[in-house]
Short mmCIF file of C-alpha atoms in Angstrom, two decimals:
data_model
loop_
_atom_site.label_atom_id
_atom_site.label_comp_id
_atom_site.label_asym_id
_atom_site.label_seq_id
_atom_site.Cartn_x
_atom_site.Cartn_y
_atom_site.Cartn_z
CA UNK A 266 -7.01 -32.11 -22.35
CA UNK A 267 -4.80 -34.99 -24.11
CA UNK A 268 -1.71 -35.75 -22.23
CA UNK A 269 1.68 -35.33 -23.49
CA UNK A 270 3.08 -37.42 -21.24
CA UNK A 271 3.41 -39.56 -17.93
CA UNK A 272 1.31 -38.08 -14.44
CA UNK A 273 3.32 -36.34 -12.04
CA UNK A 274 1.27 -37.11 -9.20
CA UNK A 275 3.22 -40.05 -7.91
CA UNK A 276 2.60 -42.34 -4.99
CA UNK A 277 5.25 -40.95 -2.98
CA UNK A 278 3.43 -37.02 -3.36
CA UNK A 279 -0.22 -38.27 -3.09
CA UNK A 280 1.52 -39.72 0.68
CA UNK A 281 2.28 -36.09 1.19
CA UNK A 282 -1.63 -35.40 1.44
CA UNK A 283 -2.35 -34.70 5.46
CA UNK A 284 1.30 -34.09 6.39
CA UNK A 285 1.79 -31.51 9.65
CA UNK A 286 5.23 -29.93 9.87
CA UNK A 287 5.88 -29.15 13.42
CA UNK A 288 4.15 -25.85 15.37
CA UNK A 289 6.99 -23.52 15.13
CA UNK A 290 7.12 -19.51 16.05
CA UNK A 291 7.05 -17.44 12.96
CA UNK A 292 8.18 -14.12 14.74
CA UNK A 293 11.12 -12.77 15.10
CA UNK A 294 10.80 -10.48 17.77
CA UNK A 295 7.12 -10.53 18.40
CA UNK A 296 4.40 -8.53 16.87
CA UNK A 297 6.16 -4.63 16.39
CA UNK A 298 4.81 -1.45 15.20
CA UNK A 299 7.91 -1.13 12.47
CA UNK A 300 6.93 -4.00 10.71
CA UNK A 301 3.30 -3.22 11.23
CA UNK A 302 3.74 0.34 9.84
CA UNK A 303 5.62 -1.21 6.65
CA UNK A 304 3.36 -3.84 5.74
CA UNK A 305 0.56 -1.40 6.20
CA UNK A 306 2.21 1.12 3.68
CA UNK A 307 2.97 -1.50 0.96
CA UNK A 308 -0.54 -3.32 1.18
CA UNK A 309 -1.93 0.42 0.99
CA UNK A 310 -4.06 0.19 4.18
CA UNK A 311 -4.30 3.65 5.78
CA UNK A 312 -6.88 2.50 8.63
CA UNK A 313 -5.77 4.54 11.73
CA UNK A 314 -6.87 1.33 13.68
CA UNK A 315 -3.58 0.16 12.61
CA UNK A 316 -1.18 3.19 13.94
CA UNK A 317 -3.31 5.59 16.34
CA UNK A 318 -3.47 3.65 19.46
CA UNK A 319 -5.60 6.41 21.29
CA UNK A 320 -8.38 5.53 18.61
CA UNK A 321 -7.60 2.26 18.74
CA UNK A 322 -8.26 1.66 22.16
CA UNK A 323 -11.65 3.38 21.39
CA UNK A 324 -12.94 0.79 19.27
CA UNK A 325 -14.39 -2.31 19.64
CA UNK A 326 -10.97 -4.13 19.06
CA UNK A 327 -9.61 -1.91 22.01
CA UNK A 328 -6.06 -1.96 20.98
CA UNK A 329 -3.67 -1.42 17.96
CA UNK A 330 -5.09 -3.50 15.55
CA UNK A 331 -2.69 -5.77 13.00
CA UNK A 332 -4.68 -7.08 9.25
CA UNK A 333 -5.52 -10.65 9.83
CA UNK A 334 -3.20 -11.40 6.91
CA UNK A 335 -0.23 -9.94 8.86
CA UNK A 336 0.11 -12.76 10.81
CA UNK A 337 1.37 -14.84 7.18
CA UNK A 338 4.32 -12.89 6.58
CA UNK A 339 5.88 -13.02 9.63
CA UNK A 340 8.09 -15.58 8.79
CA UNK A 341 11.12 -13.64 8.03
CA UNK A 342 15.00 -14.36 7.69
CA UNK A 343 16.04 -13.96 11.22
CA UNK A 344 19.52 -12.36 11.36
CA UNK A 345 21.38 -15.23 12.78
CA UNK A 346 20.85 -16.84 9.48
CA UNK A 347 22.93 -16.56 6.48
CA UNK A 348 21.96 -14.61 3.66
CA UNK A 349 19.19 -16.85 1.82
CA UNK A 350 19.59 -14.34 -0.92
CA UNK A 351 23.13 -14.57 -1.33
CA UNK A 352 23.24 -18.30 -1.25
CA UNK A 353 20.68 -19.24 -3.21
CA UNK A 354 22.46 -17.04 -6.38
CA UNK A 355 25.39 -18.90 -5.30
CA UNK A 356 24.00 -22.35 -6.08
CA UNK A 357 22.21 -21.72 -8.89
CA UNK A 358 23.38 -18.26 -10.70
CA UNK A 359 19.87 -17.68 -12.32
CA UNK A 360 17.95 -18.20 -9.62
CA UNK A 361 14.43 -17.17 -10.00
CA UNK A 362 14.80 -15.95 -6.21
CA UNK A 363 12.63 -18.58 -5.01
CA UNK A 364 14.50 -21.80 -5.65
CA UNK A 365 17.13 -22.14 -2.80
CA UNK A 366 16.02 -19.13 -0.64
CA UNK A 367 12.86 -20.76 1.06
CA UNK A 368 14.20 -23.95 1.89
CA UNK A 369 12.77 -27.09 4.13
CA UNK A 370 15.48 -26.10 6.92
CA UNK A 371 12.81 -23.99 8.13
CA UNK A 372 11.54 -25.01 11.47
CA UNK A 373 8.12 -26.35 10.74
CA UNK A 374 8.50 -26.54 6.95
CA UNK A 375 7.01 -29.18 5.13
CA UNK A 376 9.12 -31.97 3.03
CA UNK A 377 9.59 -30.37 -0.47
CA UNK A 378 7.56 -32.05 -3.29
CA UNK A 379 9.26 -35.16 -4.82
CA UNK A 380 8.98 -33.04 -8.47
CA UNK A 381 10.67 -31.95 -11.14
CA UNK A 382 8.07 -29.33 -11.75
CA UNK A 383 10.52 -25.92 -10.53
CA UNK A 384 8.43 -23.02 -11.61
CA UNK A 385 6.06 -21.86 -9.09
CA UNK A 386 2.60 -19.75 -9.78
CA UNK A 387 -0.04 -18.70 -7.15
CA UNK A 388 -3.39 -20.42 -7.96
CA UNK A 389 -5.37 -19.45 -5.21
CA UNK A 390 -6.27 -18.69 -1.64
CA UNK A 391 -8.42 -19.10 1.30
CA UNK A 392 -8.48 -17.05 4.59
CA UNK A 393 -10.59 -17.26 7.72
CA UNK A 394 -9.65 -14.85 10.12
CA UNK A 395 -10.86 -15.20 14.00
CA UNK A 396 -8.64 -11.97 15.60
CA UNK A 397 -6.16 -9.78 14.71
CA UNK A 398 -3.26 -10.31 16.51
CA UNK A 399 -2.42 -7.95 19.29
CA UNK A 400 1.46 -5.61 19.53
CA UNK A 401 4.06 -8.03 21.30
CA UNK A 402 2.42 -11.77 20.75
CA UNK A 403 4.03 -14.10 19.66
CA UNK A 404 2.98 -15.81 16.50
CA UNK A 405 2.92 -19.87 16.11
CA UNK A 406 2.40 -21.59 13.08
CA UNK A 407 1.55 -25.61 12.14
CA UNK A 408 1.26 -26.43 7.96
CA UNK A 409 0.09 -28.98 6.32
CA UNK A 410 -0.40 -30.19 2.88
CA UNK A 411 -4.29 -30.20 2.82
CA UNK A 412 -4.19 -31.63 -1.07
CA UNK A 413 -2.26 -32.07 -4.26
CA UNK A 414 -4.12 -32.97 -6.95
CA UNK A 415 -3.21 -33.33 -10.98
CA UNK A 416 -3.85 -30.74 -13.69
CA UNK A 417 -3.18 -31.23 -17.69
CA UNK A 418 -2.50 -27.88 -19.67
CA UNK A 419 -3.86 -27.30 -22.96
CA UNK A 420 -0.47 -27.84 -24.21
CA UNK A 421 -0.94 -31.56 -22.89
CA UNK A 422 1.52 -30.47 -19.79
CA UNK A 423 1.03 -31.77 -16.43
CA UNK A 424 1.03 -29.58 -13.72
CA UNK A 425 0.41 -30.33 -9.45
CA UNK A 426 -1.68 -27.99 -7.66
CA UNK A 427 -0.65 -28.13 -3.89
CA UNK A 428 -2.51 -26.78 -1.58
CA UNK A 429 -0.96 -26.19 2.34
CA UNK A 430 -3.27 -24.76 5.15
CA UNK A 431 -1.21 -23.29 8.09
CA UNK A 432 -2.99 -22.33 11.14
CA UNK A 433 -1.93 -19.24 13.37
CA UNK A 434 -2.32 -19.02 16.91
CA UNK A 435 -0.55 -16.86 19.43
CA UNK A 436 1.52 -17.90 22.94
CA UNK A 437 -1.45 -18.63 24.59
CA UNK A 438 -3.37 -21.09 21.89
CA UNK A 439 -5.96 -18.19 20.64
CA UNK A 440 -6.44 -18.99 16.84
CA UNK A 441 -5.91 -16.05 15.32
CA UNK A 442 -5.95 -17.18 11.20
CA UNK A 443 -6.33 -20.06 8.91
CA UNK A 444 -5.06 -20.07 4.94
CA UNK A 445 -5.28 -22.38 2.48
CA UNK A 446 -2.64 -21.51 -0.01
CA UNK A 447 -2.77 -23.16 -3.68
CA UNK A 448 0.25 -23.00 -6.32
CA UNK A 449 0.66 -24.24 -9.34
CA UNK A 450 4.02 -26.29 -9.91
CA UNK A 451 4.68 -26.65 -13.74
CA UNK B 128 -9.94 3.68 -1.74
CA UNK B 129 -10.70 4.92 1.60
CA UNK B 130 -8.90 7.82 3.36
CA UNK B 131 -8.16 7.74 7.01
CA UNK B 132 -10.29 10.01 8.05
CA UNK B 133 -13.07 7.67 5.99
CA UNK B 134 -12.03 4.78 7.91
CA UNK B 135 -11.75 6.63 11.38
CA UNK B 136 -15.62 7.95 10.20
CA UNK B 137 -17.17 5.00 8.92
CA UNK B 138 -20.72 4.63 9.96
CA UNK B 139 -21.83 1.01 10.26
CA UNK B 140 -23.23 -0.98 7.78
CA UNK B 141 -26.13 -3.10 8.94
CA UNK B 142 -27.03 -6.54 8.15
CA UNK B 143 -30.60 -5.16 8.03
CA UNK B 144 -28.76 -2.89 5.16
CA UNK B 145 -27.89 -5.51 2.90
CA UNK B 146 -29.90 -7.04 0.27
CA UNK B 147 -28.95 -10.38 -2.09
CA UNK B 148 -27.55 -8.70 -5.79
CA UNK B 149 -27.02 -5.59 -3.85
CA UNK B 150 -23.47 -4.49 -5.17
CA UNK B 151 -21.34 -3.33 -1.92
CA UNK B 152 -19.25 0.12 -2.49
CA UNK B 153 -15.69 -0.96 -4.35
CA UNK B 154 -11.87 -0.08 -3.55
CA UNK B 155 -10.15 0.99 -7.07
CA UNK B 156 -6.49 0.78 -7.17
CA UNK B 157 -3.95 1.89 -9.15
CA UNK B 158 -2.58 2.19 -11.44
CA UNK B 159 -0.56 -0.33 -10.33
CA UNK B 160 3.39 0.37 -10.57
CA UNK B 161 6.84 -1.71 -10.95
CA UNK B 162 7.58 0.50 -7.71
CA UNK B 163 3.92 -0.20 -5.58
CA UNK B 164 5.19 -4.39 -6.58
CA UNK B 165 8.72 -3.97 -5.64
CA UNK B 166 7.74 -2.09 -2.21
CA UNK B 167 5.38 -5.55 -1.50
CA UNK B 168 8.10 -7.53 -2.16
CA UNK B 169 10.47 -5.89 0.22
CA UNK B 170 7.87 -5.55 2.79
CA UNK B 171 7.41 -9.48 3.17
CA UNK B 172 10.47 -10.60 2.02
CA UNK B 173 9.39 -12.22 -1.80
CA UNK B 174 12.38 -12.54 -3.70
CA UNK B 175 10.72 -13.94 -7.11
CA UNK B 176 12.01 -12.42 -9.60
CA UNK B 177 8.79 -12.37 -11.27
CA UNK B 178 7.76 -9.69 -9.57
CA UNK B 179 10.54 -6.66 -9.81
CA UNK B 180 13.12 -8.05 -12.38
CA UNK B 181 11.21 -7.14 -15.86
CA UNK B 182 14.17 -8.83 -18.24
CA UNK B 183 13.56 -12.03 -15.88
CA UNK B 184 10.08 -11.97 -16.23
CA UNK B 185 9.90 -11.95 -19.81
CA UNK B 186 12.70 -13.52 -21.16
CA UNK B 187 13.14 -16.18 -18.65
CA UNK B 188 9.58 -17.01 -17.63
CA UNK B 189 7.94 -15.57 -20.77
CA UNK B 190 5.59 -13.76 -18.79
CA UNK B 191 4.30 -10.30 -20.42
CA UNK B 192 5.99 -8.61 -17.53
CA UNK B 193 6.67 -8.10 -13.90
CA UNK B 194 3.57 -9.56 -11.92
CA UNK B 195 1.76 -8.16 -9.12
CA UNK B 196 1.91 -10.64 -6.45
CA UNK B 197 -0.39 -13.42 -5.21
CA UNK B 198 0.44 -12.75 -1.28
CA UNK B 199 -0.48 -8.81 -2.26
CA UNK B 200 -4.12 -9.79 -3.95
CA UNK B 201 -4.37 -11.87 -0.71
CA UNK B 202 -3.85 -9.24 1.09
CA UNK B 203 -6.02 -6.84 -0.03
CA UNK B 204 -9.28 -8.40 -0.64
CA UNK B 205 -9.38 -9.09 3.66
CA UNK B 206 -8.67 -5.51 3.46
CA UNK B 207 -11.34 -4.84 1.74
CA UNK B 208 -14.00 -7.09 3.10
CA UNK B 209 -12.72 -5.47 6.58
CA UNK B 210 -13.18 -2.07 5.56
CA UNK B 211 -16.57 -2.65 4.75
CA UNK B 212 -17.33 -4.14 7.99
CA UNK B 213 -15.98 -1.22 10.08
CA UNK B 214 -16.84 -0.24 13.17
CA UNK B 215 -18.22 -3.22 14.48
CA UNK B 216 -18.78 -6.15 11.43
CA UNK B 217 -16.47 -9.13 11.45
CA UNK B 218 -15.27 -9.90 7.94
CA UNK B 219 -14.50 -13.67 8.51
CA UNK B 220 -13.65 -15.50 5.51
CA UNK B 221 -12.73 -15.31 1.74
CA UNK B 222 -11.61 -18.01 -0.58
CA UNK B 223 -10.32 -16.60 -4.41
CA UNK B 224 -8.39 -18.07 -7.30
CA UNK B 225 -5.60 -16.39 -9.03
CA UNK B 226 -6.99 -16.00 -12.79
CA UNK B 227 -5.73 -13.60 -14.78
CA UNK B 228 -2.23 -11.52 -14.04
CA UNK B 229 -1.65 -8.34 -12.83
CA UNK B 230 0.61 -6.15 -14.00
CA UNK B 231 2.02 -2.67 -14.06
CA UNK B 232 0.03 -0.05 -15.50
CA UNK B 233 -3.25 -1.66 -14.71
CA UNK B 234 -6.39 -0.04 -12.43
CA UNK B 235 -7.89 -2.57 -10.33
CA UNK B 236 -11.95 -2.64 -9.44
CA UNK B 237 -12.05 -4.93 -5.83
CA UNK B 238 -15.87 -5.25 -5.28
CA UNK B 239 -18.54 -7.87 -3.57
CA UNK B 240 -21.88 -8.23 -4.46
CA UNK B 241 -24.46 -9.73 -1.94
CA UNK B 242 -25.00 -13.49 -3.12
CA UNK B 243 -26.91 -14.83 0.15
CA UNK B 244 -27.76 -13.68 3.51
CA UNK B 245 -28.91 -15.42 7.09
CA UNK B 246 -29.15 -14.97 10.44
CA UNK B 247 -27.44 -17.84 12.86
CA UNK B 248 -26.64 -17.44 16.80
CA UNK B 249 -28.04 -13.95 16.71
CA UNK B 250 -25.43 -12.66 14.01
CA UNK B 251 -25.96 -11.35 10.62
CA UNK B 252 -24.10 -13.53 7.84
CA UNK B 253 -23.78 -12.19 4.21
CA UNK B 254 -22.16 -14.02 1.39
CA UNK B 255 -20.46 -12.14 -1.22
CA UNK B 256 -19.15 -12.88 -4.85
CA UNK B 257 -15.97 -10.76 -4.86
CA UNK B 258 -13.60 -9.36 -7.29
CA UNK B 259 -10.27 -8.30 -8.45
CA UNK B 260 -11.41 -6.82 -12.13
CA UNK B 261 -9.08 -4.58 -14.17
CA UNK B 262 -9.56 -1.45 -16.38
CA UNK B 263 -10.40 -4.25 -19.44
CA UNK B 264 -13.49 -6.16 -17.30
CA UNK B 265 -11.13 -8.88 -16.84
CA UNK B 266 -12.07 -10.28 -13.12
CA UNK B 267 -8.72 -11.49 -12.34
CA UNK B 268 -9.06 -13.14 -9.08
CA UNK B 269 -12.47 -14.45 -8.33
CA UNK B 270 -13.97 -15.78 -5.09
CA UNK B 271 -16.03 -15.30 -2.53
CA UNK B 272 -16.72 -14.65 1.40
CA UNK B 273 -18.48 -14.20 4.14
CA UNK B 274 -18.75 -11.46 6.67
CA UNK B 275 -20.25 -10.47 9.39
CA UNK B 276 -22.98 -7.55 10.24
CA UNK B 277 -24.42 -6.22 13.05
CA UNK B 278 -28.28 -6.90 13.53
CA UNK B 279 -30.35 -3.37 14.14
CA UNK B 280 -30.74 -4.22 17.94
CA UNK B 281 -29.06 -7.09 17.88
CA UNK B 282 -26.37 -8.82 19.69
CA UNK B 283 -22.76 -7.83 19.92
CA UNK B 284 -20.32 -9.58 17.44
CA UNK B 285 -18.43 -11.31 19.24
CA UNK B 286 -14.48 -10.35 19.53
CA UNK B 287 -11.91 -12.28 18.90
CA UNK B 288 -15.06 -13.96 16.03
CA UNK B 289 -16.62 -17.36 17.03
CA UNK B 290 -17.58 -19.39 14.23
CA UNK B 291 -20.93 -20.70 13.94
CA UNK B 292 -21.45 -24.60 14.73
CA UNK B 293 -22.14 -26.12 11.50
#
């Protein structure tokens, strides 16, 4: 593809490359059936592994079992925080809801990309999953930026790709997930 | 997809089962709805618009319409590669890109096919080409993984899974 203009992959984001953000608990209040039973219902996932603990404790898992995935969307607003929703329309009216609500404030967040790329797309995705985490632990998470690397568009564009890896473990070290999460910035 | 009672049921599937180019039984979905997209986004908390506010979508992002969500595909496909592995399989890994969108309306085909298989410690490893395909043949998320079977008189999968030493 011919350029259309300079590379967005600058020095200072190519230093980005192998940056950890601090292990930092992404629960609120633990692993809990509600938020079990909701993510369950929205994914579609009517395994009674998930909800019948009397079954559950007959399989080989013996206990309520969580997806592995669960363990990545843990990392909710936590109610002593202001609205994220609120604020980010505040700042910027047409927000595209993701601009100004996930912010680097985060405890174990990563720096935000040096960019003036703003519009975000899901390129792709890795998961290894080693145990499902069990009802009441505690969920700890470390990111970091595993690559960025440069992408022209056949409209001569540039474009990053950024890939972060977080690793899960619960409040005793077991690993419980790894991702590898690409996006495109454009 | 499966019912409960399926999933409660399941009767294992072997690694001694398996072959390479066998195609493993699918999940269809859908069709997918505005409302099945807006309940993901409320479960985990996505606020991009991209994904429940149609006039957003199109006019601001020029997009064709609302999008179903990365984190949902990402979701399901472990999903998937678990409920094939019930009772007692391990479904370990999966790595897909994001190719083609989603949106409401469509019916989506998740399936594996067996690309490679080996034994290592005394567990049964089988590679599979995956899918995300929609009602046109358009494989929208490709990738791949690799799960785990039981050996026919083999040794217990280990729980919570041990990888292999390269």
């Amino acid at each position: 593809m011919t350029s259309n203009g300079e590379s967005k992959l600058t020095d200072d984001i190519k230093a980005l490359i192998g940056v950890e953000g601090e292990e930092h608990e992404v629960t609120v209040w633990g692993v809990e059936r509600e938020g079990l039973r909701r993510f369950t219902q929205a994914v579609m996932d009517p395994d009674p592994r998930h909800f019948d603990e009397k079954f559950a404790k007959s399989t080989k898992f013996g206990e309520t079992t969580t997806p592995g995935i669960y363990v990545t969307y843990l990392n909710r607003t936590h109610p002593r925080e202001d609205d994220p929703v609120t604020r980010a329309f505040k700042e910027n009216p047409v927000s595209d809801g993701i601009g100004g609500v996930r912010t680097s404030s985060r405890p174990g967040a990563l720096p935000d990309i040096p960019t003036d790329l703003v519009r975000v797309l899901n390129a792709g995705n890795e998961i290894e999953v080693y145990k499902y985490p069990s009802m009441g632990d505690r969920v700890f998470a470390k990111n970091k930026y595993h690559n960025i690397t440069e992408r022209v568009g056949r409209d001569g564009s540039h474009m990053l790709i950024i890939t972060m890896e977080t690793t899960y473990r619960n409040q005793d070290g077991t690993l419980l997930c790894i991702t590898r999460s690409s996006s495109f910035r454009r | 997809m499966p019912t409960q009672e399926e999933l409660r049921n399941k009767e294992q599937t072997y690694y001694d089962d398996v072959e390479v180019g066998q195609d493993l039984p699918p999940y269809i979905i859908g069709p997918m709805t505005p409302t099945h997209l807006f309940r993901w986004s409320a479960a985990i908390e996505n606020w991009h618009r991209i994904h429940y506010d149609q006039d957003f979508s199109i006019y601001h992002d020029g997009l064709p319409n609302i999008l179903a969500q990365g984190s949902w595909k990402q979701s399901v496909m472990p999903q998937y590669l678990k409920d094939l592995c019930l009772p007692n399989g391990w479904a370990w890994k999966v790595q897909f890109q994001h190719r083609a969108m989603i949106v409401p309306g469509d019916t989506i085909t998740v399936s594996a096919k067996v690309t490679n298989k080996y034994e290592k410690d005394g567990l049964g490893f089988v590679e599979v080409e995956t899918g995300m395909t929609n009602q046109d043949g358009i494989n929208t998320c490709p990738g791949n993984g690799t799960i785990v079977l039981p050996i026919k008189g083999g040794k217990e999968i280990p729980y919570p899974f041990v990888a292999p030493e390269e």
